[in-house]
CSV table of C-alpha atoms in Angstrom, one decimal:
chain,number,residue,atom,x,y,z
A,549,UNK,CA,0.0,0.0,0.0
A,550,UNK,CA,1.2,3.1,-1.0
A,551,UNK,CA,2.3,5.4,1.9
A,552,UNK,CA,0.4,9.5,1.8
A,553,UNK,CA,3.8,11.0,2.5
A,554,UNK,CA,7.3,10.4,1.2
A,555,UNK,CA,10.4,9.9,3.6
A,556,UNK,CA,11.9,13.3,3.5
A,557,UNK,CA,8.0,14.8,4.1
A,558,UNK,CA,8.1,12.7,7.0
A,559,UNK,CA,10.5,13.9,8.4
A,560,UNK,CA,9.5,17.0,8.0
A,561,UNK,CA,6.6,16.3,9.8
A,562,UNK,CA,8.3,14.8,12.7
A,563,UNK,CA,10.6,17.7,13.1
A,564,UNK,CA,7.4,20.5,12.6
A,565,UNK,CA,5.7,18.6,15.5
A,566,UNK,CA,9.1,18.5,17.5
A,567,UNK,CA,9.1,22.3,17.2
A,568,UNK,CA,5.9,23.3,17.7
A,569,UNK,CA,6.6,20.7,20.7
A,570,UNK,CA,9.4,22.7,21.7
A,571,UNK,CA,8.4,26.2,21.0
A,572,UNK,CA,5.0,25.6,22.7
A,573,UNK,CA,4.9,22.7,25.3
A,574,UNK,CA,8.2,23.0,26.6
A,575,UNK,CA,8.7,26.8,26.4
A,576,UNK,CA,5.8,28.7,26.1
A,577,UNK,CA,2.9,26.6,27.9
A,578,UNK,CA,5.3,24.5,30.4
A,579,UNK,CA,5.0,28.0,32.3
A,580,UNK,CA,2.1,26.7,34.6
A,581,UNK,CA,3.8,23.6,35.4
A,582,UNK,CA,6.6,25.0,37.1
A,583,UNK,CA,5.2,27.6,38.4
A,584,UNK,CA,4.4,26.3,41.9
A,585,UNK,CA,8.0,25.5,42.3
A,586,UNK,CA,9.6,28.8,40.5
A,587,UNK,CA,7.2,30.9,43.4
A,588,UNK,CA,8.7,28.6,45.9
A,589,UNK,CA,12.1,29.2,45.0
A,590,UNK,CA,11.9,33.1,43.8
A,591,UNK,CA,9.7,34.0,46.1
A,592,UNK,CA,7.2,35.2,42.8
A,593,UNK,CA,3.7,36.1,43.9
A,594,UNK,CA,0.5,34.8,42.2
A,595,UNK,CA,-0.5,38.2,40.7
A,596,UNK,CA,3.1,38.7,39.0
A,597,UNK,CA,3.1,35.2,37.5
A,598,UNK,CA,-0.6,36.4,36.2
A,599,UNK,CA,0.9,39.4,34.7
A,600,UNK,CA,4.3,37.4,33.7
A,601,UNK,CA,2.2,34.9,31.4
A,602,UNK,CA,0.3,38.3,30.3
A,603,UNK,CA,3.6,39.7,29.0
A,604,UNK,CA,4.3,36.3,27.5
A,605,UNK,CA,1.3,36.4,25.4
A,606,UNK,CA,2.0,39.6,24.1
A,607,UNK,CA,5.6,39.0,22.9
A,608,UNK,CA,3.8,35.9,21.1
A,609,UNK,CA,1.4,37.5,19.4
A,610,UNK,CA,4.7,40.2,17.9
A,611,UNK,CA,6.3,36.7,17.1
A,612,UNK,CA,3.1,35.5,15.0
A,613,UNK,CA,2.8,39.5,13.3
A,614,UNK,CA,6.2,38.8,12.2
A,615,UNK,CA,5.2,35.3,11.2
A,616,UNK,CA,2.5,37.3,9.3
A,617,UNK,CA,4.5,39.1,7.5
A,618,UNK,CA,7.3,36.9,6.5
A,619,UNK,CA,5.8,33.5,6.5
A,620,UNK,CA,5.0,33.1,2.5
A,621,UNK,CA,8.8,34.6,1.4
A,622,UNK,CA,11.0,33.2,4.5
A,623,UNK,CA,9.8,29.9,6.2
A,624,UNK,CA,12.8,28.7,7.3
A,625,UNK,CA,14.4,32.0,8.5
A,626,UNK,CA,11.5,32.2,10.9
A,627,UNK,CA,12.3,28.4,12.0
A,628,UNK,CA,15.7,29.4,12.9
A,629,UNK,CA,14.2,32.3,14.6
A,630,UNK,CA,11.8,30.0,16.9
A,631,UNK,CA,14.3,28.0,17.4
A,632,UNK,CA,17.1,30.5,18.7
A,633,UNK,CA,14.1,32.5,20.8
A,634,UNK,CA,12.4,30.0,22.5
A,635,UNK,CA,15.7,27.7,23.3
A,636,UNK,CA,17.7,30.9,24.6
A,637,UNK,CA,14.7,32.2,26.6
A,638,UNK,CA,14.1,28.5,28.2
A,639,UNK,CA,17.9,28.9,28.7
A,640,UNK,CA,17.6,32.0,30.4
A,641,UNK,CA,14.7,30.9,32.5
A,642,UNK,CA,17.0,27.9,33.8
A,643,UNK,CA,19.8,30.3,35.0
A,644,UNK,CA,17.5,33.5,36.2
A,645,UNK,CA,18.6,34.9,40.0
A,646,UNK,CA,15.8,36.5,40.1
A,647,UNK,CA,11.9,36.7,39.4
A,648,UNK,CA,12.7,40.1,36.9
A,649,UNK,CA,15.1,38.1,34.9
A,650,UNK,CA,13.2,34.8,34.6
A,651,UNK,CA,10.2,36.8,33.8
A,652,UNK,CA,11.6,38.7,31.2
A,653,UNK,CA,13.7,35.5,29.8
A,654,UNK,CA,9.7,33.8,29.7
A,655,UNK,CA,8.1,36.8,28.3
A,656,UNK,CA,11.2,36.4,25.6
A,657,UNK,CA,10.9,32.7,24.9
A,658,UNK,CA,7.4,32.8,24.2
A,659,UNK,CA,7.7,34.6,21.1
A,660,UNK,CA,9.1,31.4,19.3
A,661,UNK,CA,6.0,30.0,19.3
A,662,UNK,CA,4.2,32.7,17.9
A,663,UNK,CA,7.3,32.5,14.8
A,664,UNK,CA,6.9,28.8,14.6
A,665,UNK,CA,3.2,28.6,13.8
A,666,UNK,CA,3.1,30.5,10.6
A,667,UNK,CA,6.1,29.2,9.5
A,668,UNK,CA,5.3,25.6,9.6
A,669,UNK,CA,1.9,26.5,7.9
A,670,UNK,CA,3.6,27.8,5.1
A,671,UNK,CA,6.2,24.6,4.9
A,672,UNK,CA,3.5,22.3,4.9
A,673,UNK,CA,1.7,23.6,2.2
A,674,UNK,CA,4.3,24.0,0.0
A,675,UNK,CA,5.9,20.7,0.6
A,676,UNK,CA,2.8,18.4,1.2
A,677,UNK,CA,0.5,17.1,-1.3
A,678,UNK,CA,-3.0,18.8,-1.2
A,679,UNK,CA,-4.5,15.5,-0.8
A,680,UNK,CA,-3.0,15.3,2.9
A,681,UNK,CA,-2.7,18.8,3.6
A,682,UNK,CA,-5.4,19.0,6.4
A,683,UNK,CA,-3.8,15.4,7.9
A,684,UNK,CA,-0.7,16.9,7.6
A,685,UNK,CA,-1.2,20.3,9.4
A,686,UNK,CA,-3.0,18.3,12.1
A,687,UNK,CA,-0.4,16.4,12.8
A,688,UNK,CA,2.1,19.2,12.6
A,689,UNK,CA,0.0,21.5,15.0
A,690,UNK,CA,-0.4,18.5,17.5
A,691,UNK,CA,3.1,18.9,18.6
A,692,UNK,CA,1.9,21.0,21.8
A,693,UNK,CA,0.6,17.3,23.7
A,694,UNK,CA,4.5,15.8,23.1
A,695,UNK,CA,5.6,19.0,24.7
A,696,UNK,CA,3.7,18.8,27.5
A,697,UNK,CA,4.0,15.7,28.1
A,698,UNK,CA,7.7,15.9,27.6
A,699,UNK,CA,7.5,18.8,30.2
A,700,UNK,CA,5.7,16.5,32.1
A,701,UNK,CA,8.2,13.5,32.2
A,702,UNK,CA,11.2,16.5,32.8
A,703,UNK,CA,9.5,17.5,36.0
A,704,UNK,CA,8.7,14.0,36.9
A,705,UNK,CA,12.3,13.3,36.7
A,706,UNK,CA,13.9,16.6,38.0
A,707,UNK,CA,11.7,18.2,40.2
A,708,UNK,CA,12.5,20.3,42.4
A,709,UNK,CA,15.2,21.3,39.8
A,710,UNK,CA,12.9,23.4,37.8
A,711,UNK,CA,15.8,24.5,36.2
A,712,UNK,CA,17.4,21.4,35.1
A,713,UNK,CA,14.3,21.4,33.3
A,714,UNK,CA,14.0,24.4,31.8
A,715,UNK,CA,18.0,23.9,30.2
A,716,UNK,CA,17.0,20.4,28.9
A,717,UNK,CA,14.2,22.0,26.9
A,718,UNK,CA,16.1,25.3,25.7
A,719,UNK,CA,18.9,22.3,24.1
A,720,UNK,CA,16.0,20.6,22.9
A,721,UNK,CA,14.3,23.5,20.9
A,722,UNK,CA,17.5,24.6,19.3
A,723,UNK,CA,18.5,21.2,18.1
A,724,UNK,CA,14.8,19.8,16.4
A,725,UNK,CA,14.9,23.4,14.6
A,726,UNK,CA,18.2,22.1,12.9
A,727,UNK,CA,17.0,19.1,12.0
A,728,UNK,CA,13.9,20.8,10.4
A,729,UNK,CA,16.1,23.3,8.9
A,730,UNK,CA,17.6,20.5,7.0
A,731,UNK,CA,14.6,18.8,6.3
A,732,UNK,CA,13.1,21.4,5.0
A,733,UNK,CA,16.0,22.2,2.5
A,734,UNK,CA,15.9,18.3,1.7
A,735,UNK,CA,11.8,18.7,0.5
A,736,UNK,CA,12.3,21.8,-1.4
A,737,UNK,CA,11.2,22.0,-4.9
A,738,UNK,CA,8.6,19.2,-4.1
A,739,UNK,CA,5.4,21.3,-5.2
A,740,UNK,CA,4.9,24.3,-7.1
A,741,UNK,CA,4.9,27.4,-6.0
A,742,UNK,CA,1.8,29.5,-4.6
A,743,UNK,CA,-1.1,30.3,-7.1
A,744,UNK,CA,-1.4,34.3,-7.1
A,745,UNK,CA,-3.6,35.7,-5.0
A,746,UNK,CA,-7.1,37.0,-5.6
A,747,UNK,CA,-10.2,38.9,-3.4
A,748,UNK,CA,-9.1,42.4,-2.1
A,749,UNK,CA,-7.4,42.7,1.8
A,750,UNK,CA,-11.1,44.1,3.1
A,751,UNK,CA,-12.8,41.5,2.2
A,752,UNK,CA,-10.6,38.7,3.4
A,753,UNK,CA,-10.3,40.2,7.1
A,754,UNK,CA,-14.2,40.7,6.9
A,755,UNK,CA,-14.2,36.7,6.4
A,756,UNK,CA,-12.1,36.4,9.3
A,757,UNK,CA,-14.3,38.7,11.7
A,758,UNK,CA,-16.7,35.7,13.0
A,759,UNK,CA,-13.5,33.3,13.8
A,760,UNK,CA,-11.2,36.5,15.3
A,761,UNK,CA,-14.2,37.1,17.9
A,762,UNK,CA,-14.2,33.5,18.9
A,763,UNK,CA,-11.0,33.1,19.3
A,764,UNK,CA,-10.4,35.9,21.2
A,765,UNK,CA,-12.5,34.4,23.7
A,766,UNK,CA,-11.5,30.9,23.7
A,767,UNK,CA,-7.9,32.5,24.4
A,768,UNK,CA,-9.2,34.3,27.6
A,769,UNK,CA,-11.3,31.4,28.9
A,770,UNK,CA,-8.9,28.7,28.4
A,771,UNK,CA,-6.0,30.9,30.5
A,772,UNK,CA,-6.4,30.2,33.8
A,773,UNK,CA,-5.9,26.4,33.2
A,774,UNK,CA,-2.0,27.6,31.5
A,775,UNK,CA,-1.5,29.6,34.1
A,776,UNK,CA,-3.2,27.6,37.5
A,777,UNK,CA,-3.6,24.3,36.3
A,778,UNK,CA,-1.1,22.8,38.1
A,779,UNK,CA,-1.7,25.7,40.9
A,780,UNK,CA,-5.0,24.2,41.8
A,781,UNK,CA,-4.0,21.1,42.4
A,782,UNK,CA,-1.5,21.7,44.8
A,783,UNK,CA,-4.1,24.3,46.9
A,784,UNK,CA,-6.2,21.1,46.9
A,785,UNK,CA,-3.5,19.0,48.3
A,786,UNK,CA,-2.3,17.1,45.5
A,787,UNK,CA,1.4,15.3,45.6
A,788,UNK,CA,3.8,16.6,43.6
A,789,UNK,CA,3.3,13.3,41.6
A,790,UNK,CA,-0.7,14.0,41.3
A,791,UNK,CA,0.2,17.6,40.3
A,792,UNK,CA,2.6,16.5,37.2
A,793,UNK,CA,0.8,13.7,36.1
A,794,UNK,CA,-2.0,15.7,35.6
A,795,UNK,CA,0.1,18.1,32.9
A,796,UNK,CA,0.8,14.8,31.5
A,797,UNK,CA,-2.6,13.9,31.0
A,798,UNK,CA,-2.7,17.0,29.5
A,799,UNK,CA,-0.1,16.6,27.1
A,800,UNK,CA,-1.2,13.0,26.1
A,801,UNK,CA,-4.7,14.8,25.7
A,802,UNK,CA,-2.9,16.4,22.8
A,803,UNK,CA,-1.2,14.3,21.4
A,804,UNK,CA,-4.4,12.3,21.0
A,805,UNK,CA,-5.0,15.1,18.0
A,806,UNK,CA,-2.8,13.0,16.2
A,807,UNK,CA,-4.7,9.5,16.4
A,808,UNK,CA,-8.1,11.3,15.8
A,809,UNK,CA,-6.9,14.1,12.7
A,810,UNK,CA,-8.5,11.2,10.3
A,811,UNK,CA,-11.7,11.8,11.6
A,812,UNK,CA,-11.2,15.6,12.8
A,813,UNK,CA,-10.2,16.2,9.1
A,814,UNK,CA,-14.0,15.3,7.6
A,815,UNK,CA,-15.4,17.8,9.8
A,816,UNK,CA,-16.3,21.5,8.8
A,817,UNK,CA,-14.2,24.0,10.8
A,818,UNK,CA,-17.2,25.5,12.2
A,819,UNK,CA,-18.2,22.0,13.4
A,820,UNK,CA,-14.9,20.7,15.0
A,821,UNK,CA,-14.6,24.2,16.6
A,822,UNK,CA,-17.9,23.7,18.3
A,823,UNK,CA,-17.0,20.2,19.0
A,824,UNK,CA,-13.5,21.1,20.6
A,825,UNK,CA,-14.7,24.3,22.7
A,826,UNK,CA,-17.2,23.0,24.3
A,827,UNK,CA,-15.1,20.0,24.8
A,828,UNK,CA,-12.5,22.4,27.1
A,829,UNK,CA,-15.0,24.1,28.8
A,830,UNK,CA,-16.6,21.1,30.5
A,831,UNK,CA,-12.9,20.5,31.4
A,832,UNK,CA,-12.0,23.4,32.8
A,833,UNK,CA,-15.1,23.8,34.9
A,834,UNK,CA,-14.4,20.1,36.3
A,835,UNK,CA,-10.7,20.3,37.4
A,836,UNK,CA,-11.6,24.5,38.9
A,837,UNK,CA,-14.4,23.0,41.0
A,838,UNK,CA,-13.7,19.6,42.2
A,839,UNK,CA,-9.5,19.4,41.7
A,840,UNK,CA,-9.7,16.9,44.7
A,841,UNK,CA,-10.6,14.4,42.9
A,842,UNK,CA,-8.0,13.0,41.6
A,843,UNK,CA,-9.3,10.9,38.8
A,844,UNK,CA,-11.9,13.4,37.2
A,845,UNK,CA,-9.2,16.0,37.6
A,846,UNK,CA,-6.6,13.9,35.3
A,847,UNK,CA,-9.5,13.1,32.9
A,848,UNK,CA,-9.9,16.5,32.6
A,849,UNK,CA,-6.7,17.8,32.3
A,850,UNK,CA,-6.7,14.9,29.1
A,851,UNK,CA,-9.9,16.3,27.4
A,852,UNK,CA,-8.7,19.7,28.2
A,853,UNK,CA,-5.6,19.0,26.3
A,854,UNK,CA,-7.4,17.3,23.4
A,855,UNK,CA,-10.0,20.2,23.0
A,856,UNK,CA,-7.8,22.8,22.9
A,857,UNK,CA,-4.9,21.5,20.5
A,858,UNK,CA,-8.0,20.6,17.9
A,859,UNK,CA,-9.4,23.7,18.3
A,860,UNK,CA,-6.4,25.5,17.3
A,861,UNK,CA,-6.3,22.8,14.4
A,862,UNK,CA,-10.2,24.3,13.6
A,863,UNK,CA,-8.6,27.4,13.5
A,864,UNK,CA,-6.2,26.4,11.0
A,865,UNK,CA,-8.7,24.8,9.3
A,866,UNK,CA,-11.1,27.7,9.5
A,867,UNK,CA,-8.8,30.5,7.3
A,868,UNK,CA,-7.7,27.4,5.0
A,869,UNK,CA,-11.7,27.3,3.6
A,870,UNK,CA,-11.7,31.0,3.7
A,871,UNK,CA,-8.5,31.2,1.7
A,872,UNK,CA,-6.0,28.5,1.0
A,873,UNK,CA,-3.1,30.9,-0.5
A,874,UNK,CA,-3.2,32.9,2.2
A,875,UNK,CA,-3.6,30.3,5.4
A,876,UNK,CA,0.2,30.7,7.1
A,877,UNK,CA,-1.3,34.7,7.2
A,878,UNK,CA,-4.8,33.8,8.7
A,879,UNK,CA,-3.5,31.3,11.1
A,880,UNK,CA,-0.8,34.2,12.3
A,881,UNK,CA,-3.7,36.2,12.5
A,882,UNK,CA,-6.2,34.0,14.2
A,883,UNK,CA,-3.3,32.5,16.8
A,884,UNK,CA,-2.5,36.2,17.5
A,885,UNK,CA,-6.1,36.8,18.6
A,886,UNK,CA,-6.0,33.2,20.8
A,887,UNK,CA,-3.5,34.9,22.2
A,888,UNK,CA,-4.3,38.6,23.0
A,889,UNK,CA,-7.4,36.3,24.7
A,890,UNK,CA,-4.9,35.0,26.8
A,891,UNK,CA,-3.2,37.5,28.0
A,892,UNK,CA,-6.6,39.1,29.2
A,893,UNK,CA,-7.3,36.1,30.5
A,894,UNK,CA,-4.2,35.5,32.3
A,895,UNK,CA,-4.0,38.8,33.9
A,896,UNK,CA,-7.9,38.7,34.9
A,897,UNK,CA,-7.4,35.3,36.5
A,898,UNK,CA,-4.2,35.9,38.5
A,899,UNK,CA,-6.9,38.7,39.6
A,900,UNK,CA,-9.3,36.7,40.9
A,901,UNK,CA,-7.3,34.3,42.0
A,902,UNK,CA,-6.3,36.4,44.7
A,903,UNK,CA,-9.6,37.9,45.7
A,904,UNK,CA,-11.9,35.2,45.2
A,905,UNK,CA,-9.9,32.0,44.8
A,906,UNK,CA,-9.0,29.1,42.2
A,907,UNK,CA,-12.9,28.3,41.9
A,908,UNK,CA,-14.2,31.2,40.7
A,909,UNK,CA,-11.3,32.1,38.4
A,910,UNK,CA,-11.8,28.4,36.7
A,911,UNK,CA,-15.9,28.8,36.6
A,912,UNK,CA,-15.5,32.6,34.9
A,913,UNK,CA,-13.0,30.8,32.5
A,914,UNK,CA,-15.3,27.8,31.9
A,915,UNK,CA,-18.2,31.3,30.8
A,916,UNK,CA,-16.0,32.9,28.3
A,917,UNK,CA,-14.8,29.9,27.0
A,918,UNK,CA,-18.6,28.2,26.6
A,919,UNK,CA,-19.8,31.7,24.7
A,920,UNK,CA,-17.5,31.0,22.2
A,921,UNK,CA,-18.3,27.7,21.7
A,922,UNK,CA,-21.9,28.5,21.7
A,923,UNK,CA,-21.3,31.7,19.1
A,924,UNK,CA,-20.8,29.4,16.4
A,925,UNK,CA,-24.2,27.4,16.8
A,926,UNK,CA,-26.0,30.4,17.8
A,927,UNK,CA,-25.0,32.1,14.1
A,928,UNK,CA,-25.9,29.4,12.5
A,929,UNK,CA,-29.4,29.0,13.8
A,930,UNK,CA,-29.4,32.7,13.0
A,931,UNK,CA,-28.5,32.2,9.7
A,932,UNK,CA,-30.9,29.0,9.1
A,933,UNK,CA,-34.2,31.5,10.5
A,934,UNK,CA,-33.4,34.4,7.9
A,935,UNK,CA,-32.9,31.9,5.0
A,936,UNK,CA,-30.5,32.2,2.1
A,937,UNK,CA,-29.9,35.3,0.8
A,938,UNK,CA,-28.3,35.9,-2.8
A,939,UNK,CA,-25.1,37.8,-2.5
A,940,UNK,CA,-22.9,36.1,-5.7
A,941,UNK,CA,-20.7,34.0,-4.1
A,942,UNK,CA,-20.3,30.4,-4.3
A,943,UNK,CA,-19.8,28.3,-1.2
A,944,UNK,CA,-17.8,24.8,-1.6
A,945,UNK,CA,-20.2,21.8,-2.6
A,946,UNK,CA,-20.1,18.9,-0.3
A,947,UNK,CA,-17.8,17.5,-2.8
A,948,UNK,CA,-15.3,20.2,-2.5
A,949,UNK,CA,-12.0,19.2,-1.7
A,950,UNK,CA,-11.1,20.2,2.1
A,951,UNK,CA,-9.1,23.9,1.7
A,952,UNK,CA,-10.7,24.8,-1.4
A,953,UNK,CA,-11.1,28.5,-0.9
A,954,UNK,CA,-14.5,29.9,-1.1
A,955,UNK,CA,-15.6,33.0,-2.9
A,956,UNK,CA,-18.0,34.3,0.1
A,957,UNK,CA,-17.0,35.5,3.6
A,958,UNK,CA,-17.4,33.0,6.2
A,959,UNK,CA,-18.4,33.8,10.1
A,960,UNK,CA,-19.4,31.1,13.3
């Protein structure tokens, strides 16, 4: 039987998911896991680590506008930029005296991630046969559940040497964005290049309006389990084993993407998004309200992990049927807004984590993030009431080929 991807876009696969598991579950989202031990040890307070993974999100979302920007002429520059940033500020975190220089070496790191995303969109597509291209970029985007649970294993192994950690995952980062680097060199020339572009700027960020508004809020409601996750189950008295296991469960939540991107890649962006978000936000309302149970909190933290790694594959997915030349630009795009969500949603739940506790920062989480799950059936129904109105475009047909670019503007 003949195998959907050659050896060299295999490994090119391999070492995309290795950097996105770098660049996002090591680096960038491993923040919450060590947290409980970096306040320990620094003396950090819960409000700074709020404001901390605040700061992080930001420097990501300049990471994904340069992504934006250079993603379709420089792919592989912006992989050795990833690479370099998020290894050197995990490097930095591991040697920081002091909570000013392992914040700022965090806030620094996490703008790899917002590089890597745009970059690897734009690989893929070029390198990948369109038959595979959704498969492919689901794979390549699950990367974040190895990371974690990679994270996981590291703190496992090392804890309370946080920063034994944070080292091993700097040297990691840098040395899987050489071997895509090569990879990617290897591949080149295996597709033609991008079919010009068509429809005028205004009109394609009007077709992104529906999916920047949800993802704003998924961003914001999904937060406080990044930041607290682990948090709240040491304030419920969890073992340090209990407490990392549950990341785990986390990661291996997303790396479930991988095993389930067959079936995920049939579905409709709109759908899986629905599918996904309301997915996390039974999750995060589970593990905020009743972390002492240890079971329900580690299946969870697992459908958690799941939910939110496919919903940033929806995402993907999303600008890909809005406009297949252009995805690396709309998933820079939509991963800034995710983000900006975050940071919001970081700083407001370091908030009201201090005044009102881990409970009531989880349930407001669990709100925003259910409103965005619900936007997308509530426009529909919306749109099923008023009827079809005539506005010459022409949606896919069912027998469109997944990524085909449609002529109208698309919302939830």
């Amino acid at each position: 039987m003949k195998r959907p991807f050659s050896l060299q876009q295999r490994v090119l696969l391999a070492s995309g998911l290795g950097l996105i598991a770098a660049t996002y579950g090591l680096v960038r989202l491993a923040y919450g896991l060590f947290l409980p031990d970096v306040q320990r040890d620094l003396g950090l307070s819960s409000d700074s680590a709020g404001w901390i993974s605040s700061g992080a999100s930001v420097l990501y979302c300049l990471g994904a506008l340069g992504g934006f920007l250079l993603a379709a002429r420089l792919p592989r520059f912006l992989v050795l930029a990833a690479a370099l940033v998020a290894g050197g500020g995990a490097l930095g975190m591991a040697a920081a005296p002091d909570t000013t220089v392992f914040g700022s070496a965090s806030v620094i790191g996490s703008a790899g991630a917002g590089l890597a995303s745009p970059a690897l969109v734009r690989l893929v597509a070029e390198q990948v046969p369109d038959a595979v291209q959704g498969r492919a970029q689901s794979i390549v985007n699950a990367g974040t559940g190895p990371g974690l649970v990679g994270a996981g294993v590291l703190a496992l192994v090392l804890l309370p040497d946080w920063r034994a950690a944070w080292a091993c995952s700097g040297v990691f980062a840098i040395a899987v964005g050489s071997v895509l680097l090569s990879a990617s060199r290897a591949a080149d020339g295996h597709r033609a290049g991008p079919v010009p572009r068509s429809g005028t700027p205004a009109r394609w960020f009007a077709a992104h309006r529906g999916a920047l508004a949800v993802a704003l809020l998924f961003g914001a409601g999904s937060a406080v389990v990044w930041t607290y996750g682990r948090s709240v189950l040491v304030h419920a008295g969890a073992s340090v084993v209990v407490s990392v296991s549950a990341w785990v469960a986390l990661g291996l939540g997303g790396a479930a993407v991988v095993v389930t991107a067959r079936w995920t890649s049939r579905l409709r962006a709109r759908t899986l998004w629905a599918v996904t978000t309301a997915a996390v936000t039974l999750a995060v309302l589970t593990l905020g309200t009743v972390p002492q149970w240890t079971v329900l909190a580690l299946l969870s933290c697992a459908v958690f992990g799941w939910g939110y790694t496919a919903a940033t594959g929806a995402l993907i997915a999303w600008t890909t049927e809005i406009d297949a030349e252009r995805s690396s630009a709309g998933t820079s795009m939509l991963f800034v807004a995710l983000v900006l969500g975050q940071a919001a949603g970081a700083a407001g739940a370091g908030a009201v984590v201090t005044t009102g506790g881990y409970p009531a920062s989880f349930v407001a989480g669990s709100a925003v993030t259910a409103v965005s799950a619900a936007a997308v059936l509530f426009r529909r129904r919306v749109r099923a009431a008023g009827g079809a109105r005539s506005s010459g475009c022409t949606p896919p047909t069912p027998r469109s080929r997944r990524g085909e670019r449609s002529r109208c503007p698309a919302g939830p």
